[in-house]
Structures are given as structure tokens and as C-alpha cells.
Amino acid sequence: MKKSALYTRTGDKGTTSLVDGTRVAKNSARIEAYGTVDELNSFIGVLIASDPLTADDRTLLTDIQARLFDIGSYLAAGNEEMTLRLTPRLDASLATLEQTIDALDAEVPALRCFVLPQGVASAAAAHLARAVARRAERRILDFSNEVDPAVLRYINRLSDYLFILSRHCNFIAGIGDIPWTAAIHNS
């Protein structure tokens, strides 16, 4: 069996190929959009490798990774056929995210202040992934305001899920939220 080449040299001058073969600059808005989604997916992988997480957390996060691959493929191709297949899948995953957000939120104390993005490894990783999700949302909008609305809904809700997951990870570890105290208001 022949191994695939890990390098092609076709991108050595700062361009890459889209799904249809069109060459575009690696810093184009489209590449920035799906590149940031890929980065988010990698941070979700780091989160999966962190503790403490439940088996259910890891299962949902793995599903999220699959949806992020779907979104990256959609952004790379952007054709109507992909939209027709993507929207129902994202809407179903969105419903799961919202149910999970509500369940986790019911388990943790009410949020009374801004919290610092730290705590146990899984909480810190969730905060990092949340920040990358917010950036992915901005990059997707930079690319096009005509992106399938299901993509924007999903990425937006994903950042909400990652925030409550970070709080829940700290809660189950017994350390709770780490409150932010604004130094500028205390002087």
C-alpha cells in the first residue's frame, strides 16, 4: 500500500486549493474562517484529553468535533447541496447543546459575577475553546454575512456550552468559580 504524501509543495507560495480546485491566498477570509474552525476543533481535542470530564461530556465533545468538521467542509465548499445536508444535522446537534447547557446550568450555583478563565485543566481548556469559538464566529462573519444561519447559531451556542462546561468542571472538582475583581473600580 502506497503512503500518501504529507507535502505537495503546492502551497509554498502562500496559496491553497479549495474543494473545487480554485487556488486562493492562505490568508483569505474563507481560509481564515475554516482554519479557525479547525483550530477550535483541535482545542476541543485538548479539552477531551483533560480532566475532570464525564463519559457523557467526552461523547458530546466528540460529536461536536464531527459537527465542526461538517462546518469546515461547508465553509471550504459553500455549495447549496452541502447546506441542505448540513442544516438538519446542525439543528439536531443544537437542540442537544441547548438541553445540555440547561442541565449543566441547573447543577452549578447561579452566576453572580464575571469569572476568570481558569481552574482545573478541563475548565481552563473549555475556556480556551470558548474563546476560539467566539473568534471562529467573527471569522465566519468576516468571510460572508450569507453563511447558513444554522452555522452561526451552532457556533454561538457552542461557545455558551463551553462556558457552562468550564463552570461545571470546576464545580465537580470542588473549586467553584474564580471571581474576577475589577482593579480599575477598586482604586
mmCIF file with all atom_site columns, C-alpha atoms in Angstrom:
data_model
loop_
_atom_site.group_PDB
_atom_site.id
_atom_site.type_symbol
_atom_site.label_atom_id
_atom_site.label_alt_id
_atom_site.label_comp_id
_atom_site.label_asym_id
_atom_site.label_entity_id
_atom_site.label_seq_id
_atom_site.pdbx_PDB_ins_code
_atom_site.Cartn_x
_atom_site.Cartn_y
_atom_site.Cartn_z
_atom_site.occupancy
_atom_site.B_iso_or_equiv
_atom_site.pdbx_formal_charge
_atom_site.auth_seq_id
_atom_site.auth_comp_id
_atom_site.auth_asym_id
_atom_site.auth_atom_id
_atom_site.pdbx_PDB_model_num
ATOM 1   C CA . MET A 1 1   ? 0.000   0.000  0.000  1.00 0.00 ? 1   MET A CA 1
ATOM 2   C CA . LYS A 1 2   ? 1.361   3.384  -1.002 1.00 0.00 ? 2   LYS A CA 1
ATOM 3   C CA . LYS A 1 3   ? 1.504   6.038  1.693  1.00 0.00 ? 3   LYS A CA 1
ATOM 4   C CA . SER A 1 4   ? 0.007   9.420  0.960  1.00 0.00 ? 4   SER A CA 1
ATOM 5   C CA . ALA A 1 5   ? 2.369   12.346 0.556  1.00 0.00 ? 5   ALA A CA 1
ATOM 6   C CA . LEU A 1 6   ? 2.373   14.642 3.547  1.00 0.00 ? 6   LEU A CA 1
ATOM 7   C CA . TYR A 1 7   ? 3.616   17.505 1.453  1.00 0.00 ? 7   TYR A CA 1
ATOM 8   C CA . THR A 1 8   ? 2.804   18.611 -2.072 1.00 0.00 ? 8   THR A CA 1
ATOM 9   C CA . ARG A 1 9   ? 4.768   21.870 -2.311 1.00 0.00 ? 9   ARG A CA 1
ATOM 10  C CA . THR A 1 10  ? 1.713   23.455 -3.996 1.00 0.00 ? 10  THR A CA 1
ATOM 11  C CA . GLY A 1 11  ? 1.192   25.800 -1.040 1.00 0.00 ? 11  GLY A CA 1
ATOM 12  C CA . ASP A 1 12  ? 4.762   27.006 -0.768 1.00 0.00 ? 12  ASP A CA 1
ATOM 13  C CA . LYS A 1 13  ? 3.873   30.380 -2.303 1.00 0.00 ? 13  LYS A CA 1
ATOM 14  C CA . GLY A 1 14  ? 1.055   31.166 0.119  1.00 0.00 ? 14  GLY A CA 1
ATOM 15  C CA . THR A 1 15  ? -1.915  29.700 -1.719 1.00 0.00 ? 15  THR A CA 1
ATOM 16  C CA . THR A 1 16  ? -4.108  26.673 -1.151 1.00 0.00 ? 16  THR A CA 1
ATOM 17  C CA . SER A 1 17  ? -6.778  24.801 -3.092 1.00 0.00 ? 17  SER A CA 1
ATOM 18  C CA . LEU A 1 18  ? -10.477 24.927 -2.388 1.00 0.00 ? 18  LEU A CA 1
ATOM 19  C CA . VAL A 1 19  ? -12.666 21.853 -2.853 1.00 0.00 ? 19  VAL A CA 1
ATOM 20  C CA . ASP A 1 20  ? -13.382 22.848 -6.479 1.00 0.00 ? 20  ASP A CA 1
ATOM 21  C CA . GLY A 1 21  ? -9.658  23.214 -7.245 1.00 0.00 ? 21  GLY A CA 1
ATOM 22  C CA . THR A 1 22  ? -9.609  27.024 -7.198 1.00 0.00 ? 22  THR A CA 1
ATOM 23  C CA . ARG A 1 23  ? -6.395  28.427 -5.692 1.00 0.00 ? 23  ARG A CA 1
ATOM 24  C CA . VAL A 1 24  ? -6.772  31.168 -3.100 1.00 0.00 ? 24  VAL A CA 1
ATOM 25  C CA . ALA A 1 25  ? -4.450  33.015 -0.731 1.00 0.00 ? 25  ALA A CA 1
ATOM 26  C CA . LYS A 1 26  ? -3.962  31.234 2.588  1.00 0.00 ? 26  LYS A CA 1
ATOM 27  C CA . ASN A 1 27  ? -4.913  34.436 4.397  1.00 0.00 ? 27  ASN A CA 1
ATOM 28  C CA . SER A 1 28  ? -8.207  34.894 2.534  1.00 0.00 ? 28  SER A CA 1
ATOM 29  C CA . ALA A 1 29  ? -11.354 35.343 4.617  1.00 0.00 ? 29  ALA A CA 1
ATOM 30  C CA . ARG A 1 30  ? -12.625 31.877 3.618  1.00 0.00 ? 30  ARG A CA 1
ATOM 31  C CA . ILE A 1 31  ? -9.401  30.155 4.697  1.00 0.00 ? 31  ILE A CA 1
ATOM 32  C CA . GLU A 1 32  ? -9.341  32.195 7.930  1.00 0.00 ? 32  GLU A CA 1
ATOM 33  C CA . ALA A 1 33  ? -12.921 31.074 8.629  1.00 0.00 ? 33  ALA A CA 1
ATOM 34  C CA . TYR A 1 34  ? -12.478 27.350 8.178  1.00 0.00 ? 34  TYR A CA 1
ATOM 35  C CA . GLY A 1 35  ? -8.937  27.472 9.561  1.00 0.00 ? 35  GLY A CA 1
ATOM 36  C CA . THR A 1 36  ? -10.266 28.938 12.804 1.00 0.00 ? 36  THR A CA 1
ATOM 37  C CA . VAL A 1 37  ? -12.968 26.249 12.918 1.00 0.00 ? 37  VAL A CA 1
ATOM 38  C CA . ASP A 1 38  ? -10.172 23.677 12.519 1.00 0.00 ? 38  ASP A CA 1
ATOM 39  C CA . GLU A 1 39  ? -8.249  25.346 15.350 1.00 0.00 ? 39  GLU A CA 1
ATOM 40  C CA . LEU A 1 40  ? -11.383 25.219 17.512 1.00 0.00 ? 40  LEU A CA 1
ATOM 41  C CA . ASN A 1 41  ? -11.734 21.517 16.724 1.00 0.00 ? 41  ASN A CA 1
ATOM 42  C CA . SER A 1 42  ? -8.159  20.945 17.896 1.00 0.00 ? 42  SER A CA 1
ATOM 43  C CA . PHE A 1 43  ? -8.819  22.798 21.146 1.00 0.00 ? 43  PHE A CA 1
ATOM 44  C CA . ILE A 1 44  ? -11.890 20.601 21.665 1.00 0.00 ? 44  ILE A CA 1
ATOM 45  C CA . GLY A 1 45  ? -9.491  17.649 21.315 1.00 0.00 ? 45  GLY A CA 1
ATOM 46  C CA . VAL A 1 46  ? -7.306  19.097 24.075 1.00 0.00 ? 46  VAL A CA 1
ATOM 47  C CA . LEU A 1 47  ? -10.426 19.532 26.198 1.00 0.00 ? 47  LEU A CA 1
ATOM 48  C CA . ILE A 1 48  ? -11.410 15.881 25.649 1.00 0.00 ? 48  ILE A CA 1
ATOM 49  C CA . ALA A 1 49  ? -7.964  14.855 26.912 1.00 0.00 ? 49  ALA A CA 1
ATOM 50  C CA . SER A 1 50  ? -8.393  16.949 30.087 1.00 0.00 ? 50  SER A CA 1
ATOM 51  C CA . ASP A 1 51  ? -9.826  16.012 33.470 1.00 0.00 ? 51  ASP A CA 1
ATOM 52  C CA . PRO A 1 52  ? -12.277 16.028 35.074 1.00 0.00 ? 52  PRO A CA 1
ATOM 53  C CA . LEU A 1 53  ? -14.846 15.217 32.383 1.00 0.00 ? 53  LEU A CA 1
ATOM 54  C CA . THR A 1 54  ? -17.622 12.657 32.406 1.00 0.00 ? 54  THR A CA 1
ATOM 55  C CA . ALA A 1 55  ? -18.065 9.993  29.736 1.00 0.00 ? 55  ALA A CA 1
ATOM 56  C CA . ASP A 1 56  ? -21.147 11.926 28.566 1.00 0.00 ? 56  ASP A CA 1
ATOM 57  C CA . ASP A 1 57  ? -19.046 15.101 28.257 1.00 0.00 ? 57  ASP A CA 1
ATOM 58  C CA . ARG A 1 58  ? -16.499 13.285 26.105 1.00 0.00 ? 58  ARG A CA 1
ATOM 59  C CA . THR A 1 59  ? -19.221 11.743 23.920 1.00 0.00 ? 59  THR A CA 1
ATOM 60  C CA . LEU A 1 60  ? -20.838 15.136 23.299 1.00 0.00 ? 60  LEU A CA 1
ATOM 61  C CA . LEU A 1 61  ? -17.477 16.791 22.652 1.00 0.00 ? 61  LEU A CA 1
ATOM 62  C CA . THR A 1 62  ? -16.642 14.091 20.095 1.00 0.00 ? 62  THR A CA 1
ATOM 63  C CA . ASP A 1 63  ? -19.975 14.785 18.358 1.00 0.00 ? 63  ASP A CA 1
ATOM 64  C CA . ILE A 1 64  ? -19.096 18.484 18.418 1.00 0.00 ? 64  ILE A CA 1
ATOM 65  C CA . GLN A 1 65  ? -15.809 17.672 16.679 1.00 0.00 ? 65  GLN A CA 1
ATOM 66  C CA . ALA A 1 66  ? -17.729 15.885 13.920 1.00 0.00 ? 66  ALA A CA 1
ATOM 67  C CA . ARG A 1 67  ? -20.047 18.889 13.512 1.00 0.00 ? 67  ARG A CA 1
ATOM 68  C CA . LEU A 1 68  ? -17.031 21.210 13.337 1.00 0.00 ? 68  LEU A CA 1
ATOM 69  C CA . PHE A 1 69  ? -15.635 19.078 10.509 1.00 0.00 ? 69  PHE A CA 1
ATOM 70  C CA . ASP A 1 70  ? -19.026 19.417 8.785  1.00 0.00 ? 70  ASP A CA 1
ATOM 71  C CA . ILE A 1 71  ? -18.876 23.200 9.214  1.00 0.00 ? 71  ILE A CA 1
ATOM 72  C CA . GLY A 1 72  ? -15.287 23.370 7.958  1.00 0.00 ? 72  GLY A CA 1
ATOM 73  C CA . SER A 1 73  ? -16.230 21.349 4.877  1.00 0.00 ? 73  SER A CA 1
ATOM 74  C CA . TYR A 1 74  ? -19.226 23.591 4.259  1.00 0.00 ? 74  TYR A CA 1
ATOM 75  C CA . LEU A 1 75  ? -17.077 26.726 4.529  1.00 0.00 ? 75  LEU A CA 1
ATOM 76  C CA . ALA A 1 76  ? -14.480 25.222 2.189  1.00 0.00 ? 76  ALA A CA 1
ATOM 77  C CA . ALA A 1 77  ? -17.063 24.275 -0.442 1.00 0.00 ? 77  ALA A CA 1
ATOM 78  C CA . GLY A 1 78  ? -20.014 26.534 0.298  1.00 0.00 ? 78  GLY A CA 1
ATOM 79  C CA . ASN A 1 79  ? -22.397 24.958 -2.164 1.00 0.00 ? 79  ASN A CA 1
ATOM 80  C CA . GLU A 1 80  ? -26.172 24.669 -1.803 1.00 0.00 ? 80  GLU A CA 1
ATOM 81  C CA . GLU A 1 81  ? -26.140 20.869 -1.720 1.00 0.00 ? 81  GLU A CA 1
ATOM 82  C CA . MET A 1 82  ? -23.935 20.916 1.394  1.00 0.00 ? 82  MET A CA 1
ATOM 83  C CA . THR A 1 83  ? -26.259 23.448 3.030  1.00 0.00 ? 83  THR A CA 1
ATOM 84  C CA . LEU A 1 84  ? -29.243 21.148 2.526  1.00 0.00 ? 84  LEU A CA 1
ATOM 85  C CA . ARG A 1 85  ? -27.395 18.302 4.255  1.00 0.00 ? 85  ARG A CA 1
ATOM 86  C CA . LEU A 1 86  ? -25.762 20.428 6.951  1.00 0.00 ? 86  LEU A CA 1
ATOM 87  C CA . THR A 1 87  ? -28.686 22.422 8.348  1.00 0.00 ? 87  THR A CA 1
ATOM 88  C CA . PRO A 1 88  ? -30.753 19.492 9.734  1.00 0.00 ? 88  PRO A CA 1
ATOM 89  C CA . ARG A 1 89  ? -27.639 17.926 11.275 1.00 0.00 ? 89  ARG A CA 1
ATOM 90  C CA . LEU A 1 90  ? -26.637 21.185 12.967 1.00 0.00 ? 90  LEU A CA 1
ATOM 91  C CA . ASP A 1 91  ? -30.181 21.870 14.161 1.00 0.00 ? 91  ASP A CA 1
ATOM 92  C CA . ALA A 1 92  ? -30.341 18.427 15.827 1.00 0.00 ? 92  ALA A CA 1
ATOM 93  C CA . SER A 1 93  ? -26.946 18.980 17.456 1.00 0.00 ? 93  SER A CA 1
ATOM 94  C CA . LEU A 1 94  ? -28.026 22.469 18.508 1.00 0.00 ? 94  LEU A CA 1
ATOM 95  C CA . ALA A 1 95  ? -31.005 21.013 20.378 1.00 0.00 ? 95  ALA A CA 1
ATOM 96  C CA . THR A 1 96  ? -28.654 18.643 22.217 1.00 0.00 ? 96  THR A CA 1
ATOM 97  C CA . LEU A 1 97  ? -26.327 21.524 23.103 1.00 0.00 ? 97  LEU A CA 1
ATOM 98  C CA . GLU A 1 98  ? -29.204 23.587 24.488 1.00 0.00 ? 98  GLU A CA 1
ATOM 99  C CA . GLN A 1 99  ? -30.518 20.679 26.581 1.00 0.00 ? 99  GLN A CA 1
ATOM 100 C CA . THR A 1 100 ? -27.025 20.070 27.936 1.00 0.00 ? 100 THR A CA 1
ATOM 101 C CA . ILE A 1 101 ? -26.490 23.761 28.700 1.00 0.00 ? 101 ILE A CA 1
ATOM 102 C CA . ASP A 1 102 ? -29.735 23.816 30.681 1.00 0.00 ? 102 ASP A CA 1
ATOM 103 C CA . ALA A 1 103 ? -28.841 20.619 32.570 1.00 0.00 ? 103 ALA A CA 1
ATOM 104 C CA . LEU A 1 104 ? -25.332 21.806 33.494 1.00 0.00 ? 104 LEU A CA 1
ATOM 105 C CA . ASP A 1 105 ? -26.578 25.265 34.429 1.00 0.00 ? 105 ASP A CA 1
ATOM 106 C CA . ALA A 1 106 ? -29.102 23.698 36.821 1.00 0.00 ? 106 ALA A CA 1
ATOM 107 C CA . GLU A 1 107 ? -26.258 21.919 38.646 1.00 0.00 ? 107 GLU A CA 1
ATOM 108 C CA . VAL A 1 108 ? -23.955 24.886 39.274 1.00 0.00 ? 108 VAL A CA 1
ATOM 109 C CA . PRO A 1 109 ? -24.570 27.893 41.540 1.00 0.00 ? 109 PRO A CA 1
ATOM 110 C CA . ALA A 1 110 ? -26.111 30.970 39.935 1.00 0.00 ? 110 ALA A CA 1
ATOM 111 C CA . LEU A 1 111 ? -23.553 33.191 38.240 1.00 0.00 ? 111 LEU A CA 1
ATOM 112 C CA . ARG A 1 112 ? -23.153 36.415 40.238 1.00 0.00 ? 112 ARG A CA 1
ATOM 113 C CA . CYS A 1 113 ? -20.002 37.907 38.720 1.00 0.00 ? 113 CYS A CA 1
ATOM 114 C CA . PHE A 1 114 ? -17.545 37.631 35.874 1.00 0.00 ? 114 PHE A CA 1
ATOM 115 C CA . VAL A 1 115 ? -15.260 34.644 36.316 1.00 0.00 ? 115 VAL A CA 1
ATOM 116 C CA . LEU A 1 116 ? -11.610 34.203 35.433 1.00 0.00 ? 116 LEU A CA 1
ATOM 117 C CA . PRO A 1 117 ? -10.864 31.597 32.748 1.00 0.00 ? 117 PRO A CA 1
ATOM 118 C CA . GLN A 1 118 ? -9.011  29.154 34.980 1.00 0.00 ? 118 GLN A CA 1
ATOM 119 C CA . GLY A 1 119 ? -9.458  26.262 37.378 1.00 0.00 ? 119 GLY A CA 1
ATOM 120 C CA . VAL A 1 120 ? -8.937  22.569 36.734 1.00 0.00 ? 120 VAL A CA 1
ATOM 121 C CA . ALA A 1 121 ? -7.396  21.517 33.409 1.00 0.00 ? 121 ALA A CA 1
ATOM 122 C CA . SER A 1 122 ? -10.742 20.751 31.758 1.00 0.00 ? 122 SER A CA 1
ATOM 123 C CA . ALA A 1 123 ? -12.213 24.103 32.852 1.00 0.00 ? 123 ALA A CA 1
ATOM 124 C CA . ALA A 1 124 ? -9.228  26.038 31.517 1.00 0.00 ? 124 ALA A CA 1
ATOM 125 C CA . ALA A 1 125 ? -9.336  24.048 28.254 1.00 0.00 ? 125 ALA A CA 1
ATOM 126 C CA . ALA A 1 126 ? -13.079 24.727 27.913 1.00 0.00 ? 126 ALA A CA 1
ATOM 127 C CA . HIS A 1 127 ? -12.473 28.461 28.428 1.00 0.00 ? 127 HIS A CA 1
ATOM 128 C CA . LEU A 1 128 ? -9.760  28.439 25.762 1.00 0.00 ? 128 LEU A CA 1
ATOM 129 C CA . ALA A 1 129 ? -12.012 26.570 23.328 1.00 0.00 ? 129 ALA A CA 1
ATOM 130 C CA . ARG A 1 130 ? -14.823 29.047 24.134 1.00 0.00 ? 130 ARG A CA 1
ATOM 131 C CA . ALA A 1 131 ? -12.610 31.995 23.211 1.00 0.00 ? 131 ALA A CA 1
ATOM 132 C CA . VAL A 1 132 ? -11.609 30.297 19.944 1.00 0.00 ? 132 VAL A CA 1
ATOM 133 C CA . ALA A 1 133 ? -15.302 29.594 19.213 1.00 0.00 ? 133 ALA A CA 1
ATOM 134 C CA . ARG A 1 134 ? -16.023 33.309 19.572 1.00 0.00 ? 134 ARG A CA 1
ATOM 135 C CA . ARG A 1 135 ? -13.167 34.087 17.179 1.00 0.00 ? 135 ARG A CA 1
ATOM 136 C CA . ALA A 1 136 ? -14.433 31.455 14.732 1.00 0.00 ? 136 ALA A CA 1
ATOM 137 C CA . GLU A 1 137 ? -17.817 33.170 14.768 1.00 0.00 ? 137 GLU A CA 1
ATOM 138 C CA . ARG A 1 138 ? -16.170 36.506 13.920 1.00 0.00 ? 138 ARG A CA 1
ATOM 139 C CA . ARG A 1 139 ? -14.053 34.960 11.149 1.00 0.00 ? 139 ARG A CA 1
ATOM 140 C CA . ILE A 1 140 ? -17.101 33.271 9.626  1.00 0.00 ? 140 ILE A CA 1
ATOM 141 C CA . LEU A 1 141 ? -18.881 36.634 9.539  1.00 0.00 ? 141 LEU A CA 1
ATOM 142 C CA . ASP A 1 142 ? -15.763 38.267 8.037  1.00 0.00 ? 142 ASP A CA 1
ATOM 143 C CA . PHE A 1 143 ? -15.960 35.681 5.272  1.00 0.00 ? 143 PHE A CA 1
ATOM 144 C CA . SER A 1 144 ? -19.634 36.117 4.490  1.00 0.00 ? 144 SER A CA 1
ATOM 145 C CA . ASN A 1 145 ? -22.776 37.529 6.005  1.00 0.00 ? 145 ASN A CA 1
ATOM 146 C CA . GLU A 1 146 ? -24.648 34.994 3.872  1.00 0.00 ? 146 GLU A CA 1
ATOM 147 C CA . VAL A 1 147 ? -23.424 31.889 5.689  1.00 0.00 ? 147 VAL A CA 1
ATOM 148 C CA . ASP A 1 148 ? -26.092 29.329 6.524  1.00 0.00 ? 148 ASP A CA 1
ATOM 149 C CA . PRO A 1 149 ? -27.721 30.726 9.706  1.00 0.00 ? 149 PRO A CA 1
ATOM 150 C CA . ALA A 1 150 ? -27.529 27.235 11.252 1.00 0.00 ? 150 ALA A CA 1
ATOM 151 C CA . VAL A 1 151 ? -23.725 27.556 11.260 1.00 0.00 ? 151 VAL A CA 1
ATOM 152 C CA . LEU A 1 152 ? -23.819 30.826 13.194 1.00 0.00 ? 152 LEU A CA 1
ATOM 153 C CA . ARG A 1 153 ? -26.442 29.505 15.625 1.00 0.00 ? 153 ARG A CA 1
ATOM 154 C CA . TYR A 1 154 ? -24.354 26.405 16.273 1.00 0.00 ? 154 TYR A CA 1
ATOM 155 C CA . ILE A 1 155 ? -21.046 28.219 16.822 1.00 0.00 ? 155 ILE A CA 1
ATOM 156 C CA . ASN A 1 156 ? -22.733 30.790 19.066 1.00 0.00 ? 156 ASN A CA 1
ATOM 157 C CA . ARG A 1 157 ? -24.408 28.119 21.185 1.00 0.00 ? 157 ARG A CA 1
ATOM 158 C CA . LEU A 1 158 ? -21.199 26.093 21.267 1.00 0.00 ? 158 LEU A CA 1
ATOM 159 C CA . SER A 1 159 ? -19.408 28.966 22.996 1.00 0.00 ? 159 SER A CA 1
ATOM 160 C CA . ASP A 1 160 ? -22.258 29.102 25.545 1.00 0.00 ? 160 ASP A CA 1
ATOM 161 C CA . TYR A 1 161 ? -21.913 25.358 26.130 1.00 0.00 ? 161 TYR A CA 1
ATOM 162 C CA . LEU A 1 162 ? -18.142 25.628 26.577 1.00 0.00 ? 162 LEU A CA 1
ATOM 163 C CA . PHE A 1 163 ? -18.630 28.382 29.154 1.00 0.00 ? 163 PHE A CA 1
ATOM 164 C CA . ILE A 1 164 ? -21.091 26.392 31.263 1.00 0.00 ? 164 ILE A CA 1
ATOM 165 C CA . LEU A 1 165 ? -18.948 23.273 30.840 1.00 0.00 ? 165 LEU A CA 1
ATOM 166 C CA . SER A 1 166 ? -15.959 25.170 32.271 1.00 0.00 ? 166 SER A CA 1
ATOM 167 C CA . ARG A 1 167 ? -18.028 26.211 35.280 1.00 0.00 ? 167 ARG A CA 1
ATOM 168 C CA . HIS A 1 168 ? -19.337 22.668 35.712 1.00 0.00 ? 168 HIS A CA 1
ATOM 169 C CA . CYS A 1 169 ? -15.820 21.175 35.563 1.00 0.00 ? 169 CYS A CA 1
ATOM 170 C CA . ASN A 1 170 ? -14.680 23.477 38.358 1.00 0.00 ? 170 ASN A CA 1
ATOM 171 C CA . PHE A 1 171 ? -17.868 22.747 40.304 1.00 0.00 ? 171 PHE A CA 1
ATOM 172 C CA . ILE A 1 172 ? -17.459 18.958 40.188 1.00 0.00 ? 172 ILE A CA 1
ATOM 173 C CA . ALA A 1 173 ? -13.802 19.384 41.176 1.00 0.00 ? 173 ALA A CA 1
ATOM 174 C CA . GLY A 1 174 ? -14.989 21.255 44.255 1.00 0.00 ? 174 GLY A CA 1
ATOM 175 C CA . ILE A 1 175 ? -13.334 24.587 43.489 1.00 0.00 ? 175 ILE A CA 1
ATOM 176 C CA . GLY A 1 176 ? -16.208 26.555 42.008 1.00 0.00 ? 176 GLY A CA 1
ATOM 177 C CA . ASP A 1 177 ? -15.878 29.744 40.017 1.00 0.00 ? 177 ASP A CA 1
ATOM 178 C CA . ILE A 1 178 ? -12.862 32.009 40.354 1.00 0.00 ? 178 ILE A CA 1
ATOM 179 C CA . PRO A 1 179 ? -14.377 35.516 40.502 1.00 0.00 ? 179 PRO A CA 1
ATOM 180 C CA . TRP A 1 180 ? -12.875 38.478 38.692 1.00 0.00 ? 180 TRP A CA 1
ATOM 181 C CA . THR A 1 181 ? -12.365 41.595 40.780 1.00 0.00 ? 181 THR A CA 1
ATOM 182 C CA . ALA A 1 182 ? -12.025 44.714 38.696 1.00 0.00 ? 182 ALA A CA 1
ATOM 183 C CA . ALA A 1 183 ? -8.922  46.541 39.897 1.00 0.00 ? 183 ALA A CA 1
ATOM 184 C CA . ILE A 1 184 ? -9.918  49.639 37.948 1.00 0.00 ? 184 ILE A CA 1
ATOM 185 C CA . HIS A 1 185 ? -13.091 50.007 40.030 1.00 0.00 ? 185 HIS A CA 1
ATOM 186 C CA . ASN A 1 186 ? -11.362 49.346 43.348 1.00 0.00 ? 186 ASN A CA 1
ATOM 187 C CA . SER A 1 187 ? -8.750  52.108 43.314 1.00 0.00 ? 187 SER A CA 1
#
